[in-house]
Protein backbone atom coordinates (compact mmCIF):
# COMPACT_ATOMS: atom_id res chain seq x y z
CA UNK A 1 0.00 0.00 0.00
CA UNK A 2 1.35 3.33 -1.02
CA UNK A 3 -0.07 5.18 1.98
CA UNK A 4 1.99 3.09 4.42
CA UNK A 5 5.06 4.74 5.84
CA UNK A 6 8.45 3.30 4.98
CA UNK A 7 8.59 1.85 8.50
CA UNK A 8 5.21 0.11 8.07
CA UNK A 9 6.36 -1.23 4.70
CA UNK A 10 9.53 -2.48 6.34
CA UNK A 11 7.45 -4.27 9.05
CA UNK A 12 5.29 -5.87 6.34
CA UNK A 13 8.41 -6.96 4.48
CA UNK A 14 9.79 -8.54 7.65
CA UNK A 15 6.45 -10.35 8.17
CA UNK A 16 6.50 -11.67 4.59
CA UNK A 17 10.08 -12.80 5.10
CA UNK A 18 9.08 -14.62 8.30
CA UNK A 19 6.21 -16.35 6.45
CA UNK A 20 8.61 -17.43 3.71
CA UNK A 21 10.96 -18.87 6.36
CA UNK A 22 8.03 -20.69 7.99
CA UNK A 23 7.00 -22.12 4.60
CA UNK A 24 10.59 -23.18 3.86
CA UNK A 25 10.82 -24.96 7.23
CA UNK A 26 7.50 -26.71 6.53
CA UNK A 27 8.75 -27.76 3.10
CA UNK A 28 11.99 -29.11 4.61
CA UNK A 29 10.03 -31.02 7.28
CA UNK A 30 7.73 -32.52 4.64
CA UNK A 31 10.67 -33.45 2.42
CA UNK A 32 12.40 -35.11 5.37
CA UNK A 33 9.20 -36.99 6.27
CA UNK A 34 8.72 -38.00 2.63
CA UNK A 35 12.31 -39.20 2.42
CA UNK A 36 11.90 -41.28 5.59
CA UNK A 37 8.64 -42.71 4.22
CA UNK A 38 10.31 -43.60 0.91
CA UNK A 39 13.22 -45.24 2.73
CA UNK A 40 10.80 -47.25 4.88
CA UNK A 41 8.81 -48.17 1.78
CA UNK A 42 11.97 -49.32 -0.01
CA UNK A 43 13.00 -51.39 3.00
CA UNK A 44 9.59 -53.09 3.19
CA UNK A 45 9.62 -53.62 -0.57
CA UNK A 46 13.05 -55.28 -0.33
CA UNK A 47 11.78 -57.57 2.46
CA UNK A 48 8.75 -58.43 0.32
CA UNK A 49 10.87 -59.18 -2.75
CA UNK A 50 13.25 -61.32 -0.69
CA UNK A 51 10.29 -63.29 0.69
CA UNK A 52 8.90 -63.78 -2.85
CA UNK A 53 12.29 -64.99 -4.06
CA UNK A 54 12.58 -67.42 -1.15
CA UNK A 55 9.14 -68.90 -1.92
CA UNK A 56 10.13 -69.20 -5.58
CA UNK A 57 13.46 -70.90 -4.77
CA UNK A 58 11.96 -73.33 -2.24
CA UNK A 59 9.08 -74.14 -4.62
CA UNK A 60 11.68 -74.98 -7.30
CA UNK A 61 13.40 -77.30 -4.83
CA UNK A 62 10.08 -79.00 -3.98
CA UNK A 63 9.28 -79.40 -7.69
CA UNK A 64 12.73 -80.82 -8.36
CA UNK A 65 12.44 -83.36 -5.53
CA UNK A 66 8.93 -84.35 -6.64
CA UNK A 67 10.17 -84.89 -10.19
CA UNK A 68 13.06 -86.98 -8.85
CA UNK A 69 10.56 -89.01 -6.78
CA UNK A 70 8.38 -89.65 -9.85
CA UNK A 71 11.47 -90.75 -11.77
CA UNK A 72 12.40 -93.21 -9.01
CA UNK A 73 8.80 -94.49 -8.91
CA UNK A 74 8.85 -95.09 -12.66
CA UNK A 75 12.22 -96.86 -12.47
CA UNK A 76 10.93 -99.05 -9.64
CA UNK A 77 7.74 -99.91 -11.57
CA UNK A 78 9.82 -100.77 -14.63
CA UNK A 79 12.14 -103.05 -12.65
CA UNK A 80 9.18 -104.74 -10.91
CA UNK A 81 7.63 -105.41 -14.30
CA UNK A 82 10.95 -106.79 -15.58
CA UNK A 83 11.41 -108.98 -12.50
CA UNK A 84 8.22 -110.89 -13.42
CA UNK A 85 9.81 -112.00 -16.69
CA UNK A 86 13.32 -112.93 -15.60
CA UNK A 87 14.87 -116.05 -17.03
CA UNK A 88 17.19 -117.00 -14.15
CA UNK A 89 17.91 -116.50 -10.47
CA UNK A 90 20.98 -114.33 -11.07
CA UNK A 91 18.97 -111.82 -13.12
CA UNK A 92 16.22 -111.89 -10.47
CA UNK A 93 18.73 -111.13 -7.68
CA UNK A 94 20.27 -108.30 -9.71
CA UNK A 95 16.89 -106.64 -10.32
CA UNK A 96 15.88 -107.19 -6.69
CA UNK A 97 19.08 -105.42 -5.55
CA UNK A 98 18.38 -102.54 -7.93
CA UNK A 99 14.83 -102.23 -6.55
CA UNK A 100 16.21 -102.17 -2.99
CA UNK A 101 18.61 -99.35 -3.95
CA UNK A 102 15.70 -97.44 -5.50
CA UNK A 103 13.62 -97.90 -2.34
CA UNK A 104 16.46 -96.56 -0.19
CA UNK A 105 16.81 -93.59 -2.52
CA UNK A 106 13.06 -92.98 -2.30
CA UNK A 107 13.15 -93.13 1.49
CA UNK A 108 16.02 -90.63 1.66
CA UNK A 109 14.32 -88.40 -0.88
CA UNK A 110 11.05 -88.51 1.08
CA UNK A 111 12.81 -86.98 4.08
CA UNK A 112 14.27 -84.22 1.91
CA UNK A 113 10.92 -83.64 0.23
CA UNK A 114 9.12 -83.31 3.56
CA UNK A 115 11.79 -80.87 4.72
CA UNK A 116 11.39 -78.86 1.50
CA UNK A 117 7.60 -78.79 1.93
CA UNK A 118 8.03 -77.49 5.50
CA UNK A 119 10.44 -74.82 4.24
CA UNK A 120 7.91 -73.86 1.57
CA UNK A 121 5.11 -73.49 4.14
CA UNK A 122 7.38 -71.33 6.33
CA UNK A 123 8.42 -69.23 3.34
CA UNK A 124 4.76 -68.74 2.34
CA UNK A 125 3.91 -67.56 5.85
CA UNK A 126 6.84 -65.13 5.77
CA UNK A 127 5.66 -63.86 2.39
CA UNK A 128 2.10 -63.39 3.64
CA UNK A 129 3.40 -61.46 6.64
CA UNK A 130 5.67 -59.27 4.49
CA UNK A 131 2.80 -58.67 2.06
CA UNK A 132 0.46 -57.65 4.90
CA UNK A 133 3.06 -55.30 6.39
CA UNK A 134 3.74 -53.73 2.99
CA UNK A 135 0.03 -53.24 2.28
CA UNK A 136 -0.46 -51.71 5.72
CA UNK A 137 2.43 -49.32 5.05
CA UNK A 138 1.18 -48.28 1.61
CA UNK A 139 -2.36 -47.62 2.87
CA UNK A 140 -1.20 -44.91 5.28
CSV table of C-alpha atoms in Angstrom, one decimal:
chain,number,residue,atom,x,y,z
A,1,UNK,CA,0.0,0.0,0.0
A,2,UNK,CA,1.4,3.3,-1.0
A,3,UNK,CA,-0.1,5.2,2.0
A,4,UNK,CA,2.0,3.1,4.4
A,5,UNK,CA,5.1,4.7,5.8
A,6,UNK,CA,8.5,3.3,5.0
A,7,UNK,CA,8.6,1.9,8.5
A,8,UNK,CA,5.2,0.1,8.1
A,9,UNK,CA,6.4,-1.2,4.7
A,10,UNK,CA,9.5,-2.5,6.3
A,11,UNK,CA,7.5,-4.3,9.0
A,12,UNK,CA,5.3,-5.9,6.3
A,13,UNK,CA,8.4,-7.0,4.5
A,14,UNK,CA,9.8,-8.5,7.7
A,15,UNK,CA,6.5,-10.4,8.2
A,16,UNK,CA,6.5,-11.7,4.6
A,17,UNK,CA,10.1,-12.8,5.1
A,18,UNK,CA,9.1,-14.6,8.3
A,19,UNK,CA,6.2,-16.3,6.4
A,20,UNK,CA,8.6,-17.4,3.7
A,21,UNK,CA,11.0,-18.9,6.4
A,22,UNK,CA,8.0,-20.7,8.0
A,23,UNK,CA,7.0,-22.1,4.6
A,24,UNK,CA,10.6,-23.2,3.9
A,25,UNK,CA,10.8,-25.0,7.2
A,26,UNK,CA,7.5,-26.7,6.5
A,27,UNK,CA,8.7,-27.8,3.1
A,28,UNK,CA,12.0,-29.1,4.6
A,29,UNK,CA,10.0,-31.0,7.3
A,30,UNK,CA,7.7,-32.5,4.6
A,31,UNK,CA,10.7,-33.4,2.4
A,32,UNK,CA,12.4,-35.1,5.4
A,33,UNK,CA,9.2,-37.0,6.3
A,34,UNK,CA,8.7,-38.0,2.6
A,35,UNK,CA,12.3,-39.2,2.4
A,36,UNK,CA,11.9,-41.3,5.6
A,37,UNK,CA,8.6,-42.7,4.2
A,38,UNK,CA,10.3,-43.6,0.9
A,39,UNK,CA,13.2,-45.2,2.7
A,40,UNK,CA,10.8,-47.3,4.9
A,41,UNK,CA,8.8,-48.2,1.8
A,42,UNK,CA,12.0,-49.3,0.0
A,43,UNK,CA,13.0,-51.4,3.0
A,44,UNK,CA,9.6,-53.1,3.2
A,45,UNK,CA,9.6,-53.6,-0.6
A,46,UNK,CA,13.1,-55.3,-0.3
A,47,UNK,CA,11.8,-57.6,2.5
A,48,UNK,CA,8.7,-58.4,0.3
A,49,UNK,CA,10.9,-59.2,-2.8
A,50,UNK,CA,13.3,-61.3,-0.7
A,51,UNK,CA,10.3,-63.3,0.7
A,52,UNK,CA,8.9,-63.8,-2.8
A,53,UNK,CA,12.3,-65.0,-4.1
A,54,UNK,CA,12.6,-67.4,-1.2
A,55,UNK,CA,9.1,-68.9,-1.9
A,56,UNK,CA,10.1,-69.2,-5.6
A,57,UNK,CA,13.5,-70.9,-4.8
A,58,UNK,CA,12.0,-73.3,-2.2
A,59,UNK,CA,9.1,-74.1,-4.6
A,60,UNK,CA,11.7,-75.0,-7.3
A,61,UNK,CA,13.4,-77.3,-4.8
A,62,UNK,CA,10.1,-79.0,-4.0
A,63,UNK,CA,9.3,-79.4,-7.7
A,64,UNK,CA,12.7,-80.8,-8.4
A,65,UNK,CA,12.4,-83.4,-5.5
A,66,UNK,CA,8.9,-84.3,-6.6
A,67,UNK,CA,10.2,-84.9,-10.2
A,68,UNK,CA,13.1,-87.0,-8.9
A,69,UNK,CA,10.6,-89.0,-6.8
A,70,UNK,CA,8.4,-89.7,-9.9
A,71,UNK,CA,11.5,-90.8,-11.8
A,72,UNK,CA,12.4,-93.2,-9.0
A,73,UNK,CA,8.8,-94.5,-8.9
A,74,UNK,CA,8.8,-95.1,-12.7
A,75,UNK,CA,12.2,-96.9,-12.5
A,76,UNK,CA,10.9,-99.0,-9.6
A,77,UNK,CA,7.7,-99.9,-11.6
A,78,UNK,CA,9.8,-100.8,-14.6
A,79,UNK,CA,12.1,-103.1,-12.6
A,80,UNK,CA,9.2,-104.7,-10.9
A,81,UNK,CA,7.6,-105.4,-14.3
A,82,UNK,CA,11.0,-106.8,-15.6
A,83,UNK,CA,11.4,-109.0,-12.5
A,84,UNK,CA,8.2,-110.9,-13.4
A,85,UNK,CA,9.8,-112.0,-16.7
A,86,UNK,CA,13.3,-112.9,-15.6
A,87,UNK,CA,14.9,-116.0,-17.0
A,88,UNK,CA,17.2,-117.0,-14.2
A,89,UNK,CA,17.9,-116.5,-10.5
A,90,UNK,CA,21.0,-114.3,-11.1
A,91,UNK,CA,19.0,-111.8,-13.1
A,92,UNK,CA,16.2,-111.9,-10.5
A,93,UNK,CA,18.7,-111.1,-7.7
A,94,UNK,CA,20.3,-108.3,-9.7
A,95,UNK,CA,16.9,-106.6,-10.3
A,96,UNK,CA,15.9,-107.2,-6.7
A,97,UNK,CA,19.1,-105.4,-5.5
A,98,UNK,CA,18.4,-102.5,-7.9
A,99,UNK,CA,14.8,-102.2,-6.6
A,100,UNK,CA,16.2,-102.2,-3.0
A,101,UNK,CA,18.6,-99.4,-3.9
A,102,UNK,CA,15.7,-97.4,-5.5
A,103,UNK,CA,13.6,-97.9,-2.3
A,104,UNK,CA,16.5,-96.6,-0.2
A,105,UNK,CA,16.8,-93.6,-2.5
A,106,UNK,CA,13.1,-93.0,-2.3
A,107,UNK,CA,13.1,-93.1,1.5
A,108,UNK,CA,16.0,-90.6,1.7
A,109,UNK,CA,14.3,-88.4,-0.9
A,110,UNK,CA,11.1,-88.5,1.1
A,111,UNK,CA,12.8,-87.0,4.1
A,112,UNK,CA,14.3,-84.2,1.9
A,113,UNK,CA,10.9,-83.6,0.2
A,114,UNK,CA,9.1,-83.3,3.6
A,115,UNK,CA,11.8,-80.9,4.7
A,116,UNK,CA,11.4,-78.9,1.5
A,117,UNK,CA,7.6,-78.8,1.9
A,118,UNK,CA,8.0,-77.5,5.5
A,119,UNK,CA,10.4,-74.8,4.2
A,120,UNK,CA,7.9,-73.9,1.6
A,121,UNK,CA,5.1,-73.5,4.1
A,122,UNK,CA,7.4,-71.3,6.3
A,123,UNK,CA,8.4,-69.2,3.3
A,124,UNK,CA,4.8,-68.7,2.3
A,125,UNK,CA,3.9,-67.6,5.9
A,126,UNK,CA,6.8,-65.1,5.8
A,127,UNK,CA,5.7,-63.9,2.4
A,128,UNK,CA,2.1,-63.4,3.6
A,129,UNK,CA,3.4,-61.5,6.6
A,130,UNK,CA,5.7,-59.3,4.5
A,131,UNK,CA,2.8,-58.7,2.1
A,132,UNK,CA,0.5,-57.6,4.9
A,133,UNK,CA,3.1,-55.3,6.4
A,134,UNK,CA,3.7,-53.7,3.0
A,135,UNK,CA,0.0,-53.2,2.3
A,136,UNK,CA,-0.5,-51.7,5.7
A,137,UNK,CA,2.4,-49.3,5.0
A,138,UNK,CA,1.2,-48.3,1.6
A,139,UNK,CA,-2.4,-47.6,2.9
A,140,UNK,CA,-1.2,-44.9,5.3
